[in-house]
Coordinates of C-alpha atoms in Angstrom, one line a residue:
X1 CA 0.0 -0.1 0.1
X2 CA 2.9 2.3 1.1
X3 CA 4.6 1.6 -2.6
X4 CA 1.4 2.6 -4.3
X5 CA 1.1 6.0 -2.5
X6 CA 4.9 6.8 -3.2
X7 CA 3.9 5.8 -6.9
X8 CA 1.2 8.1 -6.8
X9 CA 3.2 11.2 -5.1
X10 CA 5.9 10.4 -7.8
X11 CA 3.6 10.7 -10.7
X12 CA 2.1 14.3 -9.2
X13 CA 5.8 15.4 -9.1
X14 CA 6.4 14.6 -12.6
X15 CA 3.3 16.0 -14.0
X16 CA 4.2 19.5 -12.0
X17 CA 7.8 19.3 -13.5
X18 CA 6.4 19.0 -17.0
X19 CA 3.7 21.6 -16.8
X20 CA 6.6 23.9 -15.4
X21 CA 9.1 22.8 -18.3
X22 CA 6.6 24.0 -21.0
X23 CA 7.4 27.6 -21.1
X24 CA 11.5 26.6 -21.0
X25 CA 12.0 24.2 -24.1
X26 CA 9.6 24.1 -26.9
X27 CA 9.7 23.5 -30.8
X28 CA 7.3 24.4 -33.4
X29 CA 4.6 22.2 -34.4
X30 CA 1.7 23.0 -36.6
X31 CA 3.9 26.0 -37.1
X32 CA 6.5 24.8 -39.7
X33 CA 9.8 26.2 -39.4
X34 CA 12.3 26.3 -42.3
X35 CA 16.0 27.1 -41.5
X36 CA 18.1 27.4 -44.5
X37 CA 16.7 24.3 -46.0
X38 CA 17.9 23.3 -49.5
X39 CA 15.9 22.9 -52.5
X40 CA 16.5 19.2 -54.0
X41 CA 16.5 18.5 -57.8
X42 CA 13.7 16.4 -58.6
X43 CA 13.1 16.0 -62.3
X44 CA 13.2 19.3 -64.3
X45 CA 12.6 21.4 -61.0
X46 CA 13.9 22.1 -57.8
X47 CA 11.7 21.4 -54.8
X48 CA 11.3 22.0 -51.2
X49 CA 8.4 20.4 -49.1
X50 CA 6.7 22.8 -46.8
X51 CA 4.6 20.4 -45.0
X52 CA 1.6 18.2 -45.6
X53 CA -1.4 18.3 -43.3
X54 CA -5.3 17.4 -43.2
X55 CA -7.2 20.3 -43.0
X56 CA -11.0 20.8 -42.6
X57 CA -12.9 23.5 -44.2
X58 CA -13.4 26.7 -42.4
X59 CA -16.6 27.4 -40.7
X60 CA -16.2 31.1 -39.3
X61 CA -14.2 34.3 -39.6
X62 CA -13.5 34.9 -35.9
X63 CA -9.7 35.3 -34.8
X64 CA -8.9 32.6 -32.1
X65 CA -7.2 29.2 -31.7
X66 CA -10.6 27.9 -32.2
X67 CA -12.5 30.4 -34.0
X68 CA -13.5 28.0 -36.6
X69 CA -11.0 29.7 -39.4
X70 CA -8.7 27.4 -41.4
X71 CA -5.6 28.5 -43.3
X72 CA -2.2 28.3 -44.4
X73 CA -0.3 31.6 -43.4
X74 CA 3.3 32.2 -44.9
X75 CA 5.4 34.5 -42.5
X76 CA 9.0 35.8 -43.0
X77 CA 9.8 33.6 -45.7
X78 CA 13.1 34.6 -47.5
X79 CA 14.9 33.0 -50.2
X80 CA 18.8 33.0 -50.9
X81 CA 20.3 32.0 -54.1
X82 CA 24.1 31.4 -55.0
X83 CA 26.5 34.3 -55.3
X84 CA 27.1 33.1 -59.1
X85 CA 23.3 32.9 -59.9
X86 CA 23.0 36.7 -58.7
X87 CA 26.4 37.8 -60.6
X88 CA 24.8 36.7 -64.1
X89 CA 22.3 39.6 -63.7
X90 CA 22.8 43.4 -63.2
X91 CA 21.5 45.6 -60.7
X92 CA 19.0 47.4 -62.8
X93 CA 17.0 43.9 -64.0
X94 CA 13.7 43.0 -63.0
X95 CA 12.5 39.4 -62.2
X96 CA 15.8 37.6 -62.3
X97 CA 14.5 34.3 -60.6
X98 CA 11.1 32.9 -60.0
X99 CA 10.0 30.9 -57.1
X100 CA 6.8 29.7 -56.9
X101 CA 4.6 28.5 -53.6
X102 CA 2.2 25.7 -54.8
X103 CA -0.5 24.4 -52.4
X104 CA -2.6 21.7 -53.5
X105 CA -5.1 19.0 -52.2
X106 CA -4.1 15.3 -52.8
X107 CA -6.8 14.6 -54.7
X108 CA -5.8 17.2 -57.4
X109 CA -2.0 16.0 -57.4
X110 CA -2.1 15.3 -60.9
X111 CA -3.1 18.9 -61.7
X112 CA 0.5 19.9 -61.1
X113 CA 2.5 19.1 -63.9
X114 CA 2.2 17.5 -67.1
X115 CA 3.5 15.1 -69.7
X116 CA 4.5 15.6 -73.6
X117 CA 3.2 13.0 -75.9
X118 CA 2.9 10.4 -73.0
X119 CA 6.4 10.7 -72.2
X120 CA 8.1 11.4 -68.7
X121 CA 6.2 14.0 -66.3
X122 CA 7.5 17.0 -65.8
X123 CA 6.7 19.7 -63.0
X124 CA 7.9 22.7 -64.9
X125 CA 6.5 23.6 -68.3
X126 CA 9.0 22.7 -71.4
X127 CA 8.6 24.3 -74.7
X128 CA 7.0 20.8 -75.9
X129 CA 4.2 21.4 -73.2
X130 CA 4.2 25.0 -73.6
X131 CA 2.6 24.3 -77.1
X132 CA 0.5 21.4 -76.1
X133 CA -1.0 22.5 -72.5
X134 CA -0.6 26.3 -73.1
X135 CA 1.7 26.8 -69.9
X136 CA 4.1 29.5 -69.6
X137 CA 7.9 28.2 -70.3
X138 CA 10.0 28.2 -67.2
X139 CA 6.9 27.8 -64.7
X140 CA 5.1 25.0 -62.7
X141 CA 2.3 23.5 -64.9
X142 CA -1.0 24.2 -63.1
X143 CA -4.4 22.3 -64.1
X144 CA -7.3 24.0 -62.4
X145 CA -9.2 21.6 -60.4
X146 CA -12.5 20.1 -61.9
X147 CA -14.1 21.5 -58.4
X148 CA -13.0 25.0 -58.1
X149 CA -11.0 26.7 -60.9
X150 CA -9.0 28.8 -58.4
X151 CA -6.9 25.7 -57.0
X152 CA -4.2 24.5 -57.0
X153 CA -3.0 28.0 -55.5
X154 CA 0.3 28.9 -56.9
X155 CA 2.1 32.3 -55.2
X156 CA 4.8 33.8 -57.2
X157 CA 8.2 35.2 -55.6
X158 CA 10.7 37.1 -57.9
X159 CA 14.4 37.9 -57.2
X160 CA 15.2 41.3 -58.5
X161 CA 18.5 42.5 -60.0
X162 CA 21.4 41.1 -58.7
X163 CA 20.3 40.4 -55.1
X164 CA 21.3 37.5 -53.3
X165 CA 17.9 37.3 -51.3
X166 CA 14.2 37.9 -51.7
X167 CA 11.2 38.1 -49.2
X168 CA 7.8 36.2 -49.9
X169 CA 5.1 38.9 -48.6
X170 CA 3.0 37.8 -45.7
X171 CA 0.0 35.9 -46.8
X172 CA -2.9 33.6 -45.8
X173 CA -4.4 31.0 -47.8
X174 CA -8.1 30.1 -46.5
X175 CA -9.0 26.6 -46.6
X176 CA -12.8 26.0 -47.9
X177 CA -12.7 22.6 -48.5
X178 CA -11.6 19.7 -46.3
X179 CA -8.7 17.7 -47.6
X180 CA -4.8 16.6 -47.4
X181 CA -3.3 19.8 -48.5
X182 CA 0.5 19.7 -49.7
X183 CA 2.8 22.7 -50.0
X184 CA 5.8 22.9 -52.1
X185 CA 8.5 25.4 -53.1
X186 CA 9.6 25.2 -56.6
X187 CA 11.9 26.6 -58.8
X188 CA 12.0 25.9 -62.7
X189 CA 15.0 28.1 -63.3
X190 CA 18.4 25.8 -63.3
X191 CA 20.4 28.7 -62.3
X192 CA 18.5 28.6 -58.8
X193 CA 20.2 25.3 -58.2
X194 CA 21.7 25.6 -54.6
X195 CA 18.5 28.0 -53.3
X196 CA 18.2 27.9 -49.5
X197 CA 15.0 29.1 -47.7
X198 CA 14.2 30.3 -44.2
X199 CA 10.9 31.5 -42.4
X200 CA 7.6 29.8 -41.3
X201 CA 4.1 28.7 -42.3
X202 CA 1.2 28.3 -39.9
X203 CA -1.4 25.8 -40.5
X204 CA -4.5 25.9 -38.5
X205 CA -7.8 24.0 -38.6
X206 CA -11.1 25.2 -37.4
X207 CA -10.8 24.0 -33.6
X208 CA -7.1 24.3 -33.4
X209 CA -3.7 24.1 -34.6
X210 CA -3.7 20.1 -34.2
X211 CA -3.0 18.3 -37.7
X212 CA -6.1 16.6 -39.1
X213 CA -5.0 13.2 -38.5
X214 CA -4.1 13.9 -34.7
X215 CA -7.3 16.4 -34.0
X216 CA -9.8 13.4 -33.1
X217 CA -7.1 11.6 -30.7
X218 CA -7.6 14.9 -28.1
X219 CA -11.1 13.6 -27.4
X220 CA -10.2 9.9 -27.8
X221 CA -7.5 10.6 -24.9
X222 CA -10.1 12.4 -22.5
X223 CA -12.3 9.0 -22.7
X224 CA -9.3 7.0 -22.0
X225 CA -8.4 8.8 -19.3
X226 CA -12.1 8.8 -17.6
X227 CA -11.9 5.0 -18.4
X228 CA -8.7 4.4 -16.7
X229 CA -9.7 6.7 -13.7
X230 CA -12.8 4.5 -13.3
X231 CA -10.5 1.4 -13.5
X232 CA -8.2 2.9 -10.9
X233 CA -11.2 3.9 -8.6
X234 CA -12.6 0.2 -8.7
X235 CA -9.1 -1.5 -8.2
X236 CA -8.0 0.8 -5.5
X237 CA -11.1 0.5 -3.7
X238 CA -10.7 -3.4 -3.5
X239 CA -6.6 -2.8 -3.0
X240 CA -7.5 -0.7 0.1
X241 CA -10.1 -3.0 1.5
X242 CA -7.9 -6.1 1.2
X243 CA -4.6 -4.7 1.3
X244 CA -3.4 -7.2 4.2
X245 CA -4.2 -10.1 1.6
X246 CA -2.3 -8.4 -1.4
X247 CA -0.1 -10.5 -3.6
X248 CA 2.9 -9.2 -5.2
X249 CA 1.5 -9.6 -8.5
X250 CA -1.3 -7.5 -7.7
X251 CA 1.3 -4.8 -6.7
X252 CA 2.6 -5.0 -10.3
X253 CA -1.1 -4.5 -11.7
X254 CA -1.4 -1.5 -9.3
X255 CA 1.3 0.1 -11.0
X256 CA 0.5 -0.5 -14.5
X257 CA -2.9 1.0 -13.8
X258 CA -1.3 3.9 -12.4
X259 CA 0.9 4.5 -15.2
X260 CA -1.9 4.0 -17.6
X261 CA -3.9 6.6 -15.8
X262 CA -0.8 8.9 -15.9
X263 CA -0.1 8.2 -19.5
X264 CA -3.3 9.2 -21.0
X265 CA -3.4 12.4 -18.9
X266 CA -0.1 13.5 -20.2
X267 CA -1.2 12.7 -23.6
X268 CA -4.3 14.6 -23.2
X269 CA -2.3 17.7 -21.8
X270 CA 0.3 17.6 -24.7
X271 CA -2.4 17.6 -27.5
X272 CA -4.5 20.2 -25.9
X273 CA -1.4 22.4 -25.4
X274 CA -0.4 21.6 -29.2
X275 CA -3.8 22.5 -30.3
X276 CA -4.0 25.8 -28.3
X277 CA -0.4 27.4 -29.3
X278 CA 0.6 25.5 -32.3
X279 CA 3.9 24.7 -30.3
X280 CA 4.7 21.2 -29.2
X281 CA 7.2 21.4 -26.5
X282 CA 10.3 18.8 -26.6
X283 CA 10.3 18.4 -23.1
X284 CA 6.5 17.2 -22.7
X285 CA 6.6 15.4 -25.6
X286 CA 9.4 13.2 -24.6
X287 CA 8.2 12.8 -21.3
X288 CA 5.1 11.4 -22.5
X289 CA 6.5 8.9 -24.8
X290 CA 8.9 7.9 -22.1
X291 CA 6.1 7.3 -19.6
X292 CA 4.3 5.5 -22.6
X293 CA 7.4 3.1 -23.4
X294 CA 7.5 2.4 -19.4
X295 CA 3.9 1.5 -19.5
X296 CA 4.0 -0.8 -22.4
X297 CA 7.5 -2.2 -21.3
X298 CA 5.7 -3.3 -17.8
X299 CA 2.7 -4.3 -19.3
X300 CA 4.2 -7.0 -21.3
X301 CA 6.5 -8.1 -18.7
X302 CA 3.5 -8.1 -16.2
X303 CA 1.8 -10.6 -18.8
X304 CA 5.1 -12.5 -19.2
X305 CA 5.4 -12.8 -15.6
X306 CA 1.6 -14.2 -15.1
X307 CA 2.4 -16.6 -18.1
X308 CA 5.2 -17.9 -16.0
X309 CA 3.1 -18.5 -13.0
X310 CA 4.9 -15.9 -10.9
X311 CA 3.6 -16.0 -7.5
X312 CA 1.3 -18.9 -8.3
X313 CA 3.4 -21.9 -9.4
X314 CA 7.0 -20.3 -8.5
X315 CA 7.8 -17.7 -5.8
X316 CA 10.1 -16.0 -7.9
X317 CA 11.1 -16.0 -11.5
X318 CA 14.5 -17.6 -10.3
X319 CA 17.3 -17.6 -12.9
X320 CA 14.9 -16.1 -15.7
X321 CA 14.9 -12.9 -13.5
X322 CA 17.8 -11.4 -15.3
X323 CA 16.5 -12.7 -18.9
X324 CA 13.1 -10.9 -18.2
X325 CA 15.0 -7.9 -17.2
X326 CA 17.3 -7.9 -20.0
X327 CA 14.3 -8.2 -22.4
X328 CA 12.5 -5.5 -20.7
X329 CA 15.3 -3.1 -21.1
X330 CA 15.7 -3.9 -24.8
X331 CA 12.3 -3.5 -25.6
X332 CA 12.0 -0.2 -23.7
X333 CA 14.9 1.2 -25.6
X334 CA 13.2 0.1 -29.0
X335 CA 10.0 1.6 -28.1
X336 CA 11.5 4.6 -26.8
X337 CA 13.2 5.4 -30.0
X338 CA 10.5 4.2 -32.0
X339 CA 8.0 6.8 -30.3
X340 CA 10.3 9.8 -30.2
X341 CA 10.8 9.4 -33.9
X342 CA 7.2 9.1 -34.5
X343 CA 6.2 11.6 -32.0
X344 CA 8.6 14.3 -30.8
X345 CA 8.7 17.1 -33.3
X346 CA 6.2 15.6 -35.5
X347 CA 3.9 18.1 -37.3
X348 CA 3.1 16.5 -40.5
X349 CA 0.3 14.0 -41.6
X350 CA 3.2 11.8 -43.3
X351 CA 5.3 9.3 -41.3
X352 CA 8.9 9.7 -42.5
X353 CA 11.3 6.6 -43.5
X354 CA 13.2 6.7 -40.5
X355 CA 9.8 4.9 -38.7
X356 CA 9.9 2.1 -40.9
X357 CA 13.6 1.0 -39.9
X358 CA 12.5 1.4 -36.2
X359 CA 9.4 -0.4 -36.4
X360 CA 11.3 -3.8 -37.4
X361 CA 12.9 -4.3 -34.0
X362 CA 9.8 -3.5 -31.9
X363 CA 8.1 -5.8 -33.9
X364 CA 10.8 -8.7 -33.6
X365 CA 10.5 -8.0 -30.0
X366 CA 6.7 -8.1 -29.6
X367 CA 6.9 -11.6 -31.5
X368 CA 9.4 -13.0 -29.6
X369 CA 7.5 -12.0 -26.4
X370 CA 4.6 -13.4 -27.4
X371 CA 6.1 -16.6 -28.3
X372 CA 7.7 -16.9 -24.8
X373 CA 4.5 -15.9 -23.2
X374 CA 2.6 -19.0 -24.9
X375 CA 5.6 -21.1 -24.2
X376 CA 5.5 -20.3 -20.5
X377 CA 1.9 -20.4 -20.1
X378 CA 1.6 -24.0 -21.8
X379 CA 4.3 -25.1 -19.1
X380 CA 2.4 -23.3 -16.0
X381 CA -0.9 -25.0 -17.4
X382 CA 0.9 -28.5 -17.5
X383 CA 2.0 -28.0 -13.9
X384 CA -1.5 -27.0 -12.7
X385 CA -3.2 -29.8 -14.3
X386 CA -0.5 -32.1 -13.0
X387 CA -1.2 -30.7 -9.2
X388 CA -4.9 -30.8 -9.7
X389 CA -5.6 -27.4 -8.7
X390 CA -8.9 -26.5 -10.3
X391 CA -9.1 -23.0 -9.0
X392 CA -5.9 -22.0 -10.5
X393 CA -6.3 -23.9 -13.3
X394 CA -9.6 -22.5 -14.1
X395 CA -8.1 -19.2 -13.6
X396 CA -5.2 -19.6 -15.9
X397 CA -7.6 -21.0 -18.4
X398 CA -9.5 -18.1 -18.9
X399 CA -6.1 -15.7 -18.9
X400 CA -4.9 -18.0 -21.8
X401 CA -8.0 -17.7 -23.8
X402 CA -8.4 -13.6 -23.2
X403 CA -4.6 -13.7 -24.4
X404 CA -5.4 -15.7 -27.5
X405 CA -8.2 -13.6 -28.3
X406 CA -5.9 -10.6 -28.0
X407 CA -3.3 -11.9 -30.2
X408 CA -5.6 -12.9 -33.0
X409 CA -7.1 -9.2 -32.7
X410 CA -3.6 -7.8 -32.9
X411 CA -2.8 -9.9 -36.0
X412 CA -6.0 -8.9 -37.6
X413 CA -5.7 -5.4 -36.9
X414 CA -2.0 -5.5 -38.2
X415 CA -3.4 -6.8 -41.3
X416 CA -5.7 -4.2 -41.7
X417 CA -2.8 -1.5 -41.1
X418 CA -0.9 -2.8 -43.9
X419 CA -4.0 -2.8 -46.2
X420 CA -4.7 0.7 -45.0
X421 CA -1.7 2.4 -45.8
X422 CA -1.3 0.2 -48.7
X423 CA -4.0 1.4 -50.5
X424 CA -3.6 5.0 -49.3
X425 CA -0.4 6.0 -50.3
X426 CA -1.2 9.9 -50.5
X427 CA -3.1 9.8 -47.0
X428 CA -6.6 10.6 -48.4
X429 CA -8.3 8.9 -45.7
X430 CA -6.6 11.0 -43.2
X431 CA -9.8 11.6 -41.3
X432 CA -10.0 7.9 -40.2
X433 CA -6.3 7.3 -39.6
X434 CA -6.4 8.0 -35.8
X435 CA -8.1 4.8 -35.2
X436 CA -4.9 2.9 -36.1
X437 CA -3.3 4.7 -33.0
X438 CA -6.3 4.2 -30.7
X439 CA -6.9 0.5 -31.2
X440 CA -3.7 -0.5 -29.6
X441 CA -4.6 1.7 -26.6
X442 CA -7.9 0.3 -26.5
X443 CA -6.7 -3.4 -26.8
X444 CA -4.1 -2.8 -24.0
X445 CA -6.7 -1.3 -21.7
X446 CA -9.2 -4.2 -22.3
X447 CA -6.6 -6.7 -21.7
X448 CA -5.6 -5.1 -18.3
X449 CA -9.2 -5.0 -17.5
X450 CA -9.3 -8.9 -17.9
X451 CA -6.2 -9.3 -15.8
X452 CA -7.7 -7.1 -13.0
X453 CA -10.8 -9.2 -13.1
X454 CA -9.0 -12.4 -12.8
X455 CA -6.7 -11.1 -10.3
X456 CA -9.0 -8.5 -8.1
X457 CA -8.0 -8.2 -4.9
X458 CA -10.2 -10.2 -2.4
X459 CA -10.0 -11.8 1.1
X460 CA -9.3 -14.9 -0.6
X461 CA -6.7 -13.6 -2.9
X462 CA -4.0 -15.8 -1.0
X463 CA -5.7 -19.1 -2.2
X464 CA -4.1 -18.1 -5.8
X465 CA -0.5 -17.5 -3.8
X466 CA 2.3 -20.0 -4.5
X467 CA 2.7 -22.7 -1.5
X468 CA 5.5 -25.2 -1.1
X469 CA 2.9 -27.5 0.7
X470 CA 1.3 -29.5 -1.7
X471 CA -1.8 -30.1 0.7
X472 CA -2.5 -26.3 -0.1
X473 CA -2.7 -26.9 -3.6
X474 CA -6.2 -28.8 -3.1
X475 CA -9.5 -27.1 -2.9
X476 CA -12.6 -28.2 -0.9
X477 CA -13.9 -30.4 -4.0
X478 CA -10.5 -32.1 -4.3
X479 CA -9.9 -33.1 -0.4
X480 CA -13.7 -34.6 -1.0
X481 CA -12.7 -36.7 -3.6
X482 CA -9.5 -37.8 -2.0
X483 CA -11.6 -38.9 1.1
X484 CA -14.7 -40.4 -1.0
X485 CA -15.0 -44.1 0.3
X486 CA -13.1 -43.9 3.6
X487 CA -14.7 -44.4 7.0
X488 CA -16.5 -41.2 8.8
X489 CA -13.2 -41.1 11.5
X490 CA -10.7 -41.1 8.3
X491 CA -12.7 -38.2 7.1
X492 CA -12.8 -36.1 10.3
X493 CA -9.1 -36.7 10.6
X494 CA -8.6 -35.4 7.0
X495 CA -10.5 -32.3 7.9
X496 CA -8.8 -31.7 11.0
X497 CA -5.6 -32.2 9.3
X498 CA -6.3 -29.6 6.7
X499 CA -7.5 -27.1 9.5
X500 CA -4.3 -27.3 10.8
X501 CA -2.3 -27.0 7.7
X502 CA -0.8 -30.9 7.8
X503 CA -2.4 -32.5 4.8
X504 CA 0.8 -33.7 3.5
X505 CA 2.0 -35.4 6.6
X506 CA 2.8 -39.1 6.6
X507 CA 1.1 -41.8 8.9
X508 CA 3.8 -41.7 11.2
X509 CA 3.5 -37.8 11.8
X510 CA -0.2 -38.5 12.3
X511 CA 0.5 -40.8 15.1
X512 CA 2.5 -38.5 16.9
X513 CA 0.1 -35.7 16.6
X514 CA -2.3 -37.8 18.1
X515 CA -0.1 -38.6 21.1
X516 CA 0.8 -34.9 21.6
X517 CA -2.9 -34.3 21.8
X518 CA -3.6 -37.3 24.4

């Protein structure tokens, strides 16, 4: 009980620390920052990706974080070209280099660029395309959208004379249609090779600055926090009521519940701050994913320990302790690196390639854990069957069934997730993508509820505890079956022996005990 209170106090302290540190270390989130970023050569153009987010249509014209407006705003955008490119022009020349900011919805991706005679697709207009498409040579090919002739949006920025830099006027592009929007800065002039850009763009949804794929998770974490709170209330009420009979395993379950509640609250605070300010603090996000990695690690180790029969058929993990701890530490590091890559500083609605490489070790460790869990569970069931302990055997059969269902659901969902991403390469189904993330939190919570139900604190908790005395491993029904067919006196003796905790004594010890009573 004391350990539970200490854990609660530590959690409160960490929350306070995180909230205070918000003002100390922040990075930009839905506010995309560009710091001397270089244009990359793609086909016959030089491109710089400005971001990609799901945006909902504006529903109001107020001016606050949750004002109902949706827009992409350009602020302090500056371009620098090479000195060699600038020296090719005189000071009096006008329009000595063109850069275009192109905003388009994913559904209109084919409206940018063109192909002459079915050849390779070009982003910039070539002499042949100028004749066929009627585009202007040296500029981005833009075909008006079938739903709105004003889209895609193209904003022009010109270099003047032999100046090394040029600045873009601050501009705001309102979003009137819900969709996945992409921003690219494009230069068609070969002389602008080596151009770099600095500045920022602000992307905003009607309800705040959260990217469209993340926005539904704000409410989801509220519901998850409430669910964990209800589970905590039920569990802790039983925990405090029967604290004298609490098993070591139930202490571990308490820690996992506390971490789960703490994690959901932190995720909500992190998303709420992100939504209101457009900023994503490094410290808070790092701590949130760290708490999540700890919770996931402890949850898996808890299931593994239960499968091994910890506290039920064995008092400790014995020689396996070091292996379990090593596996836990390895899984924590893999999960921490994956989550940091995916969440810390993430602002776009498209995952990077780095995540793919970090998913592999995490998935491998999960597969190894599942194999170890079911192997250990099989051995534990064999031991319980050999000892004919029906109460514990029934408990573990229910646990194995729940675990099997969870694994089947996980495999099915992974299959669906692969299908979902394979059939949506341009993230056009971004509005339902949050379910992919939410499912794993729901599954972990449901499995935790099953464990809490099976190992709920009660006045008879000790009947599941490990005991060296084999006689204590039998329940009332088994004792009756053992004494069936014996005389009444023998039955009375068995009952008396069980009452004194001496069901496993030999006949000589029985005689000695009777002499003592005489």
